[in-house]
mmCIF file of N, CA and C in Angstrom:
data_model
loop_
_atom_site.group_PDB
_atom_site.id
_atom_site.type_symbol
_atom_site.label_atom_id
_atom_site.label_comp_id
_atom_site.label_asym_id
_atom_site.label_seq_id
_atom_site.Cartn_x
_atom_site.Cartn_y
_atom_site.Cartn_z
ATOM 1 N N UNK Z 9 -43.317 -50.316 10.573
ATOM 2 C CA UNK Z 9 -43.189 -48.932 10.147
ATOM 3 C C UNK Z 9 -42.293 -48.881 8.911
ATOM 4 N N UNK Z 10 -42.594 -48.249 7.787
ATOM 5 C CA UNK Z 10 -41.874 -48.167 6.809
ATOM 6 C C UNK Z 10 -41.404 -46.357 6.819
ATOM 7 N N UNK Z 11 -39.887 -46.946 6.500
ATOM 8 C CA UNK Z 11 -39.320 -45.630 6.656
ATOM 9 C C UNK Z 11 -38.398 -45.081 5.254
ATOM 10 N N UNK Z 12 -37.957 -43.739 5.052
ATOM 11 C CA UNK Z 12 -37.333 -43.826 3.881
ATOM 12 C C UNK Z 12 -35.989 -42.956 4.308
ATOM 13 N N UNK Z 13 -34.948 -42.866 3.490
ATOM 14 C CA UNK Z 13 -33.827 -42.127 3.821
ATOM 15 C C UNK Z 13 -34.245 -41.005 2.439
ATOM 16 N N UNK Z 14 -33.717 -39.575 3.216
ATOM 17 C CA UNK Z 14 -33.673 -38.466 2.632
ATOM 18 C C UNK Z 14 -32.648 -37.623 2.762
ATOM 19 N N UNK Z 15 -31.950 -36.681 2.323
ATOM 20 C CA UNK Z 15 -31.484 -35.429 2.171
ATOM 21 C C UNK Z 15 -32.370 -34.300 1.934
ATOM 22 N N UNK Z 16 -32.384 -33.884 3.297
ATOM 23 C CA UNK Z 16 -33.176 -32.375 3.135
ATOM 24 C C UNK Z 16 -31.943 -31.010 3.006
ATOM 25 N N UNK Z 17 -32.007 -30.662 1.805
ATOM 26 C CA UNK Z 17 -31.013 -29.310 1.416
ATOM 27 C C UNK Z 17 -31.611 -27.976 2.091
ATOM 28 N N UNK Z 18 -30.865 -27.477 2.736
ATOM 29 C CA UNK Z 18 -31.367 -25.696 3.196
ATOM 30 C C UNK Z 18 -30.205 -24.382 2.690
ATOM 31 N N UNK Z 19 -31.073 -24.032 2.633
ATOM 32 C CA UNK Z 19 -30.359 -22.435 2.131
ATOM 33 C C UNK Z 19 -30.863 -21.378 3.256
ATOM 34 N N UNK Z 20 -29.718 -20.715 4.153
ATOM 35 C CA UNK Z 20 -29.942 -19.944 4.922
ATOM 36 C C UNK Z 20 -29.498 -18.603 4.368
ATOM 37 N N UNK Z 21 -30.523 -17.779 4.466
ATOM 38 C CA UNK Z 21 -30.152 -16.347 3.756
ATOM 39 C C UNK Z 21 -29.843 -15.524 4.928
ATOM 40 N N UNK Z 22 -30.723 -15.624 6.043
ATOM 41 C CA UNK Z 22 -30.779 -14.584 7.386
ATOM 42 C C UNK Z 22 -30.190 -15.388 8.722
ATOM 43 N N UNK Z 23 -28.785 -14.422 8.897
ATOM 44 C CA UNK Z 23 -28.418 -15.148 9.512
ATOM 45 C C UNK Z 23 -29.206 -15.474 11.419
ATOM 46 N N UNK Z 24 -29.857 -14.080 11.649
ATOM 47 C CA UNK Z 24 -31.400 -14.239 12.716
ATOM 48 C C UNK Z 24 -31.997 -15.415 12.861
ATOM 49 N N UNK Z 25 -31.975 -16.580 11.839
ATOM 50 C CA UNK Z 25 -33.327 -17.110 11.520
ATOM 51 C C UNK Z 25 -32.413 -18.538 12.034
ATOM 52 N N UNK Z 26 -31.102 -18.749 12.653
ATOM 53 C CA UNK Z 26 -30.313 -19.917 12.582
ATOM 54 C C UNK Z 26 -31.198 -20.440 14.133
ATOM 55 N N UNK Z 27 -31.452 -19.365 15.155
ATOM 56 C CA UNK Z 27 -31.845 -20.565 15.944
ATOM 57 C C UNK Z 27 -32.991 -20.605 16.059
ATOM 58 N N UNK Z 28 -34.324 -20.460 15.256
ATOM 59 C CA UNK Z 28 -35.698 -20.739 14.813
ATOM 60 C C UNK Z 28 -35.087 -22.508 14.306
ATOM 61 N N UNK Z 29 -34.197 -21.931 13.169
ATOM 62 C CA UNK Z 29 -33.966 -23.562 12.550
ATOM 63 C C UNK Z 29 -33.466 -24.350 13.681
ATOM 64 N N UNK Z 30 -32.839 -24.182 13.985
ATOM 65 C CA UNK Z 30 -31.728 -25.424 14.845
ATOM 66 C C UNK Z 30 -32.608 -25.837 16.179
ATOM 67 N N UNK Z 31 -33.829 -25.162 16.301
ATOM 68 C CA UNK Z 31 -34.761 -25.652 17.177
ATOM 69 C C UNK Z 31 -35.398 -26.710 16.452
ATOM 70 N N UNK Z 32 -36.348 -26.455 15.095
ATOM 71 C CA UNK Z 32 -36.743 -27.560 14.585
ATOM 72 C C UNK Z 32 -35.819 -28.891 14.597
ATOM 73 N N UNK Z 33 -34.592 -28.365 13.964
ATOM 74 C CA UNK Z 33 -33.870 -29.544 13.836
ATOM 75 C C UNK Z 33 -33.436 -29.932 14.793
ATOM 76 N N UNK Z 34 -33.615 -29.674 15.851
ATOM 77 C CA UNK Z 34 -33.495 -30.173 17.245
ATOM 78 C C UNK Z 34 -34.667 -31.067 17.563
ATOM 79 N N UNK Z 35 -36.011 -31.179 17.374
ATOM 80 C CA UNK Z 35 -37.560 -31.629 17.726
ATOM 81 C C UNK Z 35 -37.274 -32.475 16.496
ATOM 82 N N UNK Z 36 -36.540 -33.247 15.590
ATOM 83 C CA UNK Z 36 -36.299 -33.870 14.429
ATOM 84 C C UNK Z 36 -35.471 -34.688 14.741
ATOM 85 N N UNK Z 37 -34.573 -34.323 15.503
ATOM 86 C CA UNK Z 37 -32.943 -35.017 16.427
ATOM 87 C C UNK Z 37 -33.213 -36.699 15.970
ATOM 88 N N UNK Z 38 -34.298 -37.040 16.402
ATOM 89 C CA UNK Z 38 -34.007 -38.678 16.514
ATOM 90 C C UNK Z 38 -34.002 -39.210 15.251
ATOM 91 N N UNK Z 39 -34.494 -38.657 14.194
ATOM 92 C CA UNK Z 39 -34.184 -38.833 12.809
ATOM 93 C C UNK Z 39 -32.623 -39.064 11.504
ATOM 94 N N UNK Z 40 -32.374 -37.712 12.165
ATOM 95 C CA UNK Z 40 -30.909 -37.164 11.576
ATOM 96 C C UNK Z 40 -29.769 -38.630 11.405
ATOM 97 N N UNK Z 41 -29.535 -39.003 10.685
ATOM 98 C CA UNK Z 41 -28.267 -39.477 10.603
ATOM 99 C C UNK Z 41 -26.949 -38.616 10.673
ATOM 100 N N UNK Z 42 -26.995 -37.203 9.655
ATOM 101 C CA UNK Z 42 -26.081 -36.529 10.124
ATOM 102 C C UNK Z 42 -26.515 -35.502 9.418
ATOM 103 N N UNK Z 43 -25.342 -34.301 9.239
ATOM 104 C CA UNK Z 43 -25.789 -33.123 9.092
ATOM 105 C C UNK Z 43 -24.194 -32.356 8.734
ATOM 106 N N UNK Z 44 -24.067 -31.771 7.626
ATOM 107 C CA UNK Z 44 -23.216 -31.115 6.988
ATOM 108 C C UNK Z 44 -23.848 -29.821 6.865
ATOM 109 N N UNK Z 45 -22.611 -28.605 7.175
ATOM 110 C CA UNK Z 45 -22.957 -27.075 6.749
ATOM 111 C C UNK Z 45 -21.982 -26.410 6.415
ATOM 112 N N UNK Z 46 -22.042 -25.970 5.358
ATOM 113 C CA UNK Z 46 -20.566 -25.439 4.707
ATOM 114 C C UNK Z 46 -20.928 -23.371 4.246
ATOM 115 N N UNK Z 47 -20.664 -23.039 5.691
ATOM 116 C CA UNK Z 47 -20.634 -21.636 5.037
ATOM 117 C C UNK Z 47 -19.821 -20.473 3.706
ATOM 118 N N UNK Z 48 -21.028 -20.027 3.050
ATOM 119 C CA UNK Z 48 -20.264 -19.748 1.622
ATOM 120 C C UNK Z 48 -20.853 -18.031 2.142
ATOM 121 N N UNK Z 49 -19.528 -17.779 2.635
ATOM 122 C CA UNK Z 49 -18.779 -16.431 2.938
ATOM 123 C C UNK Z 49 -18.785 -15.283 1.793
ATOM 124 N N UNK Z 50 -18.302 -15.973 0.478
ATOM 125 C CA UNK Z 50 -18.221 -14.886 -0.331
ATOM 126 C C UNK Z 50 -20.077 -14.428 -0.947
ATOM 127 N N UNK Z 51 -21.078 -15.161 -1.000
ATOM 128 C CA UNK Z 51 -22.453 -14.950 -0.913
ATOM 129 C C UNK Z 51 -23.441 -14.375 -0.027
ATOM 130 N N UNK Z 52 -22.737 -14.229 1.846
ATOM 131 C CA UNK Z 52 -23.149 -14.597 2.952
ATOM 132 C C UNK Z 52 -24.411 -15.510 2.407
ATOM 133 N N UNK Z 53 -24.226 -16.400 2.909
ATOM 134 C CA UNK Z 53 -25.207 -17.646 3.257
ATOM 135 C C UNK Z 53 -24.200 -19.064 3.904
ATOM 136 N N UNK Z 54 -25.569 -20.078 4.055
ATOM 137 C CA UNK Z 54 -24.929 -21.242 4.501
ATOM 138 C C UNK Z 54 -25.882 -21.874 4.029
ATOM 139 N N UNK Z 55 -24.955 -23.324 3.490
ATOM 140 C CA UNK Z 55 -25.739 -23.958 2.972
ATOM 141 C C UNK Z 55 -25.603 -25.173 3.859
ATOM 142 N N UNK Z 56 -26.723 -26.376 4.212
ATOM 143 C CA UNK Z 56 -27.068 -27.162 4.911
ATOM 144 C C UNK Z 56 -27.542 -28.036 4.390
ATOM 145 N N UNK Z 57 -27.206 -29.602 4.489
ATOM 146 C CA UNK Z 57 -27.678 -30.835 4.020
ATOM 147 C C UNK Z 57 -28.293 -31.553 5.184
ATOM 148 N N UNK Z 58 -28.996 -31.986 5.401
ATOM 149 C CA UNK Z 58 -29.029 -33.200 6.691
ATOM 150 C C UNK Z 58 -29.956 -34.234 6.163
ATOM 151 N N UNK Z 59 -29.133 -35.501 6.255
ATOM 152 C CA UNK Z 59 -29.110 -36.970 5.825
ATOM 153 C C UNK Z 59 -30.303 -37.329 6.735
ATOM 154 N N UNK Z 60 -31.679 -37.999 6.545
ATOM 155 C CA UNK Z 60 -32.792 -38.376 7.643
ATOM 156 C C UNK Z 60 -33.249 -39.797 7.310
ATOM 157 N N UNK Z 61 -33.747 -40.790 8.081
ATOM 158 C CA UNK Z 61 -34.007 -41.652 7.808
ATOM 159 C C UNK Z 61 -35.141 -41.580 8.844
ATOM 160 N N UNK Z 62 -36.601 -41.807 7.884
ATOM 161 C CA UNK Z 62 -37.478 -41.771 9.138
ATOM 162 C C UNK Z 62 -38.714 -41.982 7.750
ATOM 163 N N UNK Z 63 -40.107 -42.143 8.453
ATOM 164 C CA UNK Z 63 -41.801 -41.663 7.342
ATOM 165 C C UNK Z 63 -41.728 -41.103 6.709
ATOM 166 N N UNK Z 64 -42.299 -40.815 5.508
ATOM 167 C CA UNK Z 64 -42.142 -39.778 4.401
ATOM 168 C C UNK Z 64 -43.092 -38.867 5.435
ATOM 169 N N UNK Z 65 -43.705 -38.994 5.797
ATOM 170 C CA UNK Z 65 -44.819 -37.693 6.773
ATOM 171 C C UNK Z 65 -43.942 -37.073 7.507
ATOM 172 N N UNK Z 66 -42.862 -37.402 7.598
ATOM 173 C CA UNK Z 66 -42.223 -36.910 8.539
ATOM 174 C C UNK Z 66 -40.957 -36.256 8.495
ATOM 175 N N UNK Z 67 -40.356 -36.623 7.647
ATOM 176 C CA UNK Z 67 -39.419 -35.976 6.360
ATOM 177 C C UNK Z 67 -40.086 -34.954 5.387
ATOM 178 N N UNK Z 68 -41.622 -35.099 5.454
ATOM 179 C CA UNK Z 68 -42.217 -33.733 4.482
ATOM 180 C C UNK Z 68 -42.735 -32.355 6.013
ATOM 181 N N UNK Z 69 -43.122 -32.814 7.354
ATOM 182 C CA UNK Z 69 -43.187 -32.026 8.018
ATOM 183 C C UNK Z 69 -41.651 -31.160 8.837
ATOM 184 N N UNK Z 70 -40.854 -32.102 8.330
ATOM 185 C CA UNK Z 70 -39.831 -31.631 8.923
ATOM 186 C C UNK Z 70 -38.845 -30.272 7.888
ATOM 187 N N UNK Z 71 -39.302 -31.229 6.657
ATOM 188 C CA UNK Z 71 -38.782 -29.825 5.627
ATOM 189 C C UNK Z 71 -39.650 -28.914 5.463
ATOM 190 N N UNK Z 72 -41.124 -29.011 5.550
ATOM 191 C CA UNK Z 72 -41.738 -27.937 5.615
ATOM 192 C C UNK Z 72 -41.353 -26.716 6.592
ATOM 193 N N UNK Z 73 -41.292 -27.290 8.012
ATOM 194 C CA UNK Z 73 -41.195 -26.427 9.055
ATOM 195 C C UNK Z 73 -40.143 -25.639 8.944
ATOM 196 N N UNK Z 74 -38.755 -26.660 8.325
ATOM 197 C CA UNK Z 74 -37.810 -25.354 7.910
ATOM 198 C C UNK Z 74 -38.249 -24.523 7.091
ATOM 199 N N UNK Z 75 -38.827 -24.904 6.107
ATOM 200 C CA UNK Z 75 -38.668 -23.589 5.014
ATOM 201 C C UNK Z 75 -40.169 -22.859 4.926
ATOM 202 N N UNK Z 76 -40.908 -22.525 6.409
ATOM 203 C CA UNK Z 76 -41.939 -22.035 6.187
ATOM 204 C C UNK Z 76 -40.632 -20.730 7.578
ATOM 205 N N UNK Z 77 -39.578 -21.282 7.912
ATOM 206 C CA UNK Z 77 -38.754 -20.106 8.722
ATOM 207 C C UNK Z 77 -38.376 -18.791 7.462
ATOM 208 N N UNK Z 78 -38.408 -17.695 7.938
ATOM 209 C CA UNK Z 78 -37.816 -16.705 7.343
ATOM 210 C C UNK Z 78 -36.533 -16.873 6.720
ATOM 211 N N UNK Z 79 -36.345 -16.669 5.706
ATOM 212 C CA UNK Z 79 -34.994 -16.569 5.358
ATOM 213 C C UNK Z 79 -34.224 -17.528 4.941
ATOM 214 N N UNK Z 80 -35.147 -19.200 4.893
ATOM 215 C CA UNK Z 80 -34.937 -20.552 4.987
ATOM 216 C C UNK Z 80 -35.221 -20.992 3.626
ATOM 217 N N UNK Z 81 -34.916 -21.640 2.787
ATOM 218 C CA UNK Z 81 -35.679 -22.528 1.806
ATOM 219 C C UNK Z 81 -34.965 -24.148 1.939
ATOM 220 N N UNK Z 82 -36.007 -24.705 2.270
ATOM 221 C CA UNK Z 82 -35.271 -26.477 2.061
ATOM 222 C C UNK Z 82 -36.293 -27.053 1.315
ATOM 223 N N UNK Z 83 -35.744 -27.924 1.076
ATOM 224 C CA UNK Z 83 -35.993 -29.152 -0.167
ATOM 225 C C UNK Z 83 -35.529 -30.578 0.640
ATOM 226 N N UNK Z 84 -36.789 -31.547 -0.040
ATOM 227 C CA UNK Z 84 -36.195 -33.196 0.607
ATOM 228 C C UNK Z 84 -35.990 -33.850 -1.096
ATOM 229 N N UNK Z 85 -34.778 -34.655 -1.103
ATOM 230 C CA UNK Z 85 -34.784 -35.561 -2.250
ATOM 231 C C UNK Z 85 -34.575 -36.947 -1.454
ATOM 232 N N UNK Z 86 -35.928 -37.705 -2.114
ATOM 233 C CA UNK Z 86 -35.755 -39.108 -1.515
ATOM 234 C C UNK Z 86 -35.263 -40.353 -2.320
ATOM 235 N N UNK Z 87 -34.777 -41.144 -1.357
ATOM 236 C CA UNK Z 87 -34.907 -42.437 -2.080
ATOM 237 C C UNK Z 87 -35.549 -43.188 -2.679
ATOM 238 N N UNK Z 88 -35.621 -44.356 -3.650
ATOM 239 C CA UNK Z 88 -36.897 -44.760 -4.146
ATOM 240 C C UNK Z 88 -37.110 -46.361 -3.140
ATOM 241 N N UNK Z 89 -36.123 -46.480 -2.611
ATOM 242 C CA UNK Z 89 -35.990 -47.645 -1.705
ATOM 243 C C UNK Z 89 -36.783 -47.187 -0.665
ATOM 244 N N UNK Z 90 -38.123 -48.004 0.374
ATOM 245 C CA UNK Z 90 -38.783 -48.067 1.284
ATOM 246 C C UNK Z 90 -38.421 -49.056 2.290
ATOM 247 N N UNK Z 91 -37.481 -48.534 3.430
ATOM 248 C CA UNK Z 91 -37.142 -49.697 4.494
ATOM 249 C C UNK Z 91 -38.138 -49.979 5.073
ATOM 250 N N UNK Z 92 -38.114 -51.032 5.748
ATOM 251 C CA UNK Z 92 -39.579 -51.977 6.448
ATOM 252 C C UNK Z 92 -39.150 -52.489 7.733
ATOM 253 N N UNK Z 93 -39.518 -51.652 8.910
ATOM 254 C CA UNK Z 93 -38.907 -52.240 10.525
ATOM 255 C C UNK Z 93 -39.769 -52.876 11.302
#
């Protein structure tokens, strides 16, 4: 299985829409290496990184699903390195 490491970035606008997300990213769990969220108070929003190492199919369904949530926009930036297990 060839796998790649990513950073998928999210921008949460609504704060309603946190446990739609945190379900996906829950059904993603075995992926995650980790996960940073730094709420920016003076904007209301939160912004969200989470570090993934897994298929590119799977790193593109996983950012999709966030940002097809209301109120969600994420983005994946990948590596150009392809691990091989």
């Amino acid at each position: 299985m060839e796998t790649r490491v990513a950073v998928i970035g999210i921008i949460l606008e609504k704060p309603d829409s946190v446990e739609k997300m945190n379900a996906v990213i829950h059904e993603y769990s075995e992926y995650i290496v980790g996960r940073m969220g730094i709420p920016y108070r003076q904007k209301g929003i939160n912004i969200i990184s989470i570090a993934v190492d897994a298929p590119q199919d799977i790193i593109s369904a996983f950012s999709g699903k966030i940002g097809r949530i209301d109120g969600v926009t994420a983005r994946a930036a990948y590596s150009n390195y392809v691990f091989k297990e």
